[in-house]
Amino acid sequence: MVSGTLQASHLDRGLGLLDATATNVLVMIGVGPFLTIPFMLAAMEGPHILYAWIAGAILALCDGLVYAQLGAALPGSGGPYVYLREAYKPFGIGRLMGFLFIFQTMLVAPLTIASGAVGFADYLGVFWTLRPVVHNLLAAAVSLAMTALLYRHIKDVGRLSVVMLVGVGLTVGWVIVAGLTRFSLSQAFRYPPSAFQFDRALVTRTGAVALLAMYNYGGYNNVCNIAEEVRDARRNVPRAIVLSLVVVVALYVVMSTVIIGVVPWTEAQQSRAIASLLIERTMGHRAAIVATGLILFVTVSSLYGLILGYSRIPFAAAREGQFFRAFARVHPTKHFPHVSLVTIGVSAVPFCFLSLGQIINWLVLLQIVSQFVWQCAGVILLRRYREDVPQPFVMWLYPAPALVALALWIYVFVSAPVSGMLFAVGVTAAGVACYFAFDR
C-alpha cells in the first residue's frame, strides 16, 4: 500500500443512460440461469422455484435501492469502496471498511469472472465432450479474450455493450417465445403438496435457493463501479439500476416458468443445458445447436460487463493512495485504467480450475459478510451523519427497503451450508488482520 493521495487521474464520461443500463443487464444476464435452474429445481424438490425467484427479486430490489441512493450521492469510480468509506468515516472506521471491500474484491472479482468463464466451458459441453484440462483452459482463455476486448476507450466499450445487449435480448426472447409454443400451464404450476405447507423446511429451502437466484440477479450494482464514466451520474445511476432490475427479474421469472411448462421439472433438474433442451423439444436439434451458440454469446457478454466494472475498483482506491500505486495508472490515449483492467482479468485464470457450485457459494456468502450487510446500514448512516454529502435520490419508503434487504441478507446467509459461512467469516477476519498490519 501507499500513503497520501495521488493526483486525480481523469476518466471520460462517455456512457449515457442506455449504455449504463446495458452494462448492468449484460452482467445480470449471463449463463447463470441456464445452468442454475436445474439446481434450483432439485434443491426445491419441485417446480415451485417461483418462491425463490420472488424472494430474490424482493431482496434485489431493496438492495438495488440501497445502491441507487448511494450511487447518486457518491457518483465516482469504485462504487461500494467509496460508499463504505464515507458512510463509516464519522465512526473512525471508514478506512477499515474501504480496505475490507478492496480486500474481498481482489478475491470476489476473479471468482465472479471465473464463474462466468466456467459456465461458458460447461455449456460448451453441449457441442463437445471436453476433458477437464481442456474445459479449464477454455474457461481461462475466454476470460483473457474479454479482457483484451475491453482494452479500448469507454465510448467504444459503451457502443459494444449496446450491440451485445441486443444479442442477449434476442437469445432470451427466443427461448421464451419457443417455449410458449408448447407451454402447459397445468404442468408449470403442478406444485406438490409440500409447496403449500409453509413450514420451517420450505422456508429453509427457499432461503438456500434464493442464494442461487441472487447469483443470477447479481450485477445490478455494476454501474456504480463505473459511475465516474456515466454522464449525469446522479440521475442516470439510480435509473440504470431500477431499469435493469425490472427487465431482468421479469425475464427470469417468465423464462423459468416457460421452461418448466415445456420440460417436466423431474426431467429438467437432471439437465445441464436446459435452454438447449427446450429449443430441441420445440424446434429440433439444429435449432438447439444455434441456441447453444447464442447462449455462449450471452456468457461472454456478461464477462465483458463484469471485467469492466471490477477493473474500476482497485483503480479508485489506488488513486486515493489506499492501494498499490500502479493500479491508478490510466492509458495515455484511451483514458481507461489499463493496469487494473489487465490485473483483474488475468487474476481470474487460476479460479477457472474450480467447480461452478463452489465458486457461487463462496461468492455470495463472502459478499454478504464483508459488504452487503454493512452497506444496508451504511446508507442510513450516510444520510443521518453526513449532511455534507448531497443526496439527490432517496429510496422509496426510506429506510424500509434498506432494513428489508439487511434482514433478507442475514436470512440467506444463515440458510447456507456451515462450511460456506465459516469461509466467509474467515476471509473477512483475515482482511481485518491485514488492515491493522498494513496500517501499522
PDB file of C-alpha atoms in Angstrom, residues 8-13 15 20 24 67-86 101-102 221-238 241 308-320 337 375 382 389-390 392:
ATOM      1  CA  ALA A   8      -6.535  12.542  -9.704  1.00  0.00           C
ATOM      2  CA  SER A   9      -6.476  10.515 -12.909  1.00  0.00           C
ATOM      3  CA  HIS A  10      -9.018  11.549 -15.489  1.00  0.00           C
ATOM      4  CA  LEU A  11     -11.703   9.222 -16.859  1.00  0.00           C
ATOM      5  CA  ASP A  12     -14.106  10.331 -19.594  1.00  0.00           C
ATOM      6  CA  ARG A  13     -17.876  10.419 -19.043  1.00  0.00           C
ATOM      7  CA  LEU A  15     -21.816   6.461 -21.076  1.00  0.00           C
ATOM      8  CA  ALA A  20     -25.129   2.345 -18.433  1.00  0.00           C
ATOM      9  CA  ASN A  24     -25.834  -3.686 -15.975  1.00  0.00           C
ATOM     10  CA  TYR A  67     -27.096   1.135  -4.312  1.00  0.00           C
ATOM     11  CA  ALA A  68     -29.220   3.707  -6.148  1.00  0.00           C
ATOM     12  CA  GLN A  69     -29.232   6.110  -3.197  1.00  0.00           C
ATOM     13  CA  LEU A  70     -25.521   5.655  -2.502  1.00  0.00           C
ATOM     14  CA  GLY A  71     -24.626   5.821  -6.189  1.00  0.00           C
ATOM     15  CA  ALA A  72     -26.472   9.116  -6.656  1.00  0.00           C
ATOM     16  CA  ALA A  73     -24.852  10.605  -3.536  1.00  0.00           C
ATOM     17  CA  LEU A  74     -21.292   9.470  -4.347  1.00  0.00           C
ATOM     18  CA  PRO A  75     -21.104   9.011  -8.149  1.00  0.00           C
ATOM     19  CA  GLY A  76     -17.458   8.051  -8.582  1.00  0.00           C
ATOM     20  CA  SER A  77     -15.385   5.060  -9.638  1.00  0.00           C
ATOM     21  CA  GLY A  78     -15.103   2.240  -7.129  1.00  0.00           C
ATOM     22  CA  GLY A  79     -18.744   2.087  -6.035  1.00  0.00           C
ATOM     23  CA  PRO A  80     -19.019   0.359  -2.638  1.00  0.00           C
ATOM     24  CA  TYR A  81     -15.396   1.198  -1.808  1.00  0.00           C
ATOM     25  CA  VAL A  82     -16.396   4.873  -1.690  1.00  0.00           C
ATOM     26  CA  TYR A  83     -19.795   4.233  -0.063  1.00  0.00           C
ATOM     27  CA  LEU A  84     -18.453   2.218   2.863  1.00  0.00           C
ATOM     28  CA  ARG A  85     -15.504   4.527   3.430  1.00  0.00           C
ATOM     29  CA  GLU A  86     -17.665   7.655   3.547  1.00  0.00           C
ATOM     30  CA  PHE A 101     -14.058  -4.030   0.477  1.00  0.00           C
ATOM     31  CA  ILE A 102     -10.881  -3.828  -1.627  1.00  0.00           C
ATOM     32  CA  ASN A 221     -24.743  -2.628  -8.949  1.00  0.00           C
ATOM     33  CA  ASN A 222     -22.222  -2.812 -11.806  1.00  0.00           C
ATOM     34  CA  VAL A 223     -22.995   0.731 -12.948  1.00  0.00           C
ATOM     35  CA  CYS A 224     -21.899   2.015  -9.516  1.00  0.00           C
ATOM     36  CA  ASN A 225     -18.357   0.842 -10.189  1.00  0.00           C
ATOM     37  CA  ILE A 226     -18.145   2.905 -13.384  1.00  0.00           C
ATOM     38  CA  ALA A 227     -20.265   5.892 -12.273  1.00  0.00           C
ATOM     39  CA  GLU A 228     -17.385   8.287 -12.932  1.00  0.00           C
ATOM     40  CA  GLU A 229     -17.752   7.429 -16.624  1.00  0.00           C
ATOM     41  CA  VAL A 230     -21.548   7.950 -16.715  1.00  0.00           C
ATOM     42  CA  ARG A 231     -22.999  11.252 -17.899  1.00  0.00           C
ATOM     43  CA  ASP A 232     -25.295  12.958 -15.341  1.00  0.00           C
ATOM     44  CA  ALA A 233     -24.492  10.122 -12.928  1.00  0.00           C
ATOM     45  CA  ARG A 234     -26.614  11.443 -10.043  1.00  0.00           C
ATOM     46  CA  ARG A 235     -29.715  10.809 -12.164  1.00  0.00           C
ATOM     47  CA  ASN A 236     -28.665   8.018 -14.509  1.00  0.00           C
ATOM     48  CA  VAL A 237     -27.104   5.651 -11.945  1.00  0.00           C
ATOM     49  CA  PRO A 238     -30.386   5.147  -9.990  1.00  0.00           C
ATOM     50  CA  ILE A 241     -30.213   0.156 -11.524  1.00  0.00           C
ATOM     51  CA  LEU A 308     -15.320  -3.679 -16.978  1.00  0.00           C
ATOM     52  CA  GLY A 309     -16.966  -2.946 -13.622  1.00  0.00           C
ATOM     53  CA  TYR A 310     -14.496  -4.698 -11.349  1.00  0.00           C
ATOM     54  CA  SER A 311     -11.465  -3.130 -13.031  1.00  0.00           C
ATOM     55  CA  ARG A 312     -12.518   0.331 -11.776  1.00  0.00           C
ATOM     56  CA  ILE A 313     -12.499  -0.609  -8.060  1.00  0.00           C
ATOM     57  CA  PRO A 314      -8.727  -1.069  -7.438  1.00  0.00           C
ATOM     58  CA  PHE A 315      -8.192   1.996  -9.654  1.00  0.00           C
ATOM     59  CA  ALA A 316     -10.365   4.161  -7.401  1.00  0.00           C
ATOM     60  CA  ALA A 317      -8.588   3.009  -4.242  1.00  0.00           C
ATOM     61  CA  ALA A 318      -5.096   3.405  -5.725  1.00  0.00           C
ATOM     62  CA  ARG A 319      -5.874   6.911  -6.976  1.00  0.00           C
ATOM     63  CA  GLU A 320      -6.521   7.936  -3.369  1.00  0.00           C
ATOM     64  CA  PRO A 337      -7.276   2.142 -16.036  1.00  0.00           C
ATOM     65  CA  GLN A 375     -23.868  -1.257   3.111  1.00  0.00           C
ATOM     66  CA  LEU A 382     -24.643   8.383   5.489  1.00  0.00           C
ATOM     67  CA  VAL A 389     -22.849  14.793   1.139  1.00  0.00           C
ATOM     68  CA  PRO A 390     -25.695  15.786  -1.261  1.00  0.00           C
ATOM     69  CA  PRO A 392     -30.367  13.865  -4.825  1.00  0.00           C
TER      70      PRO A 392
END
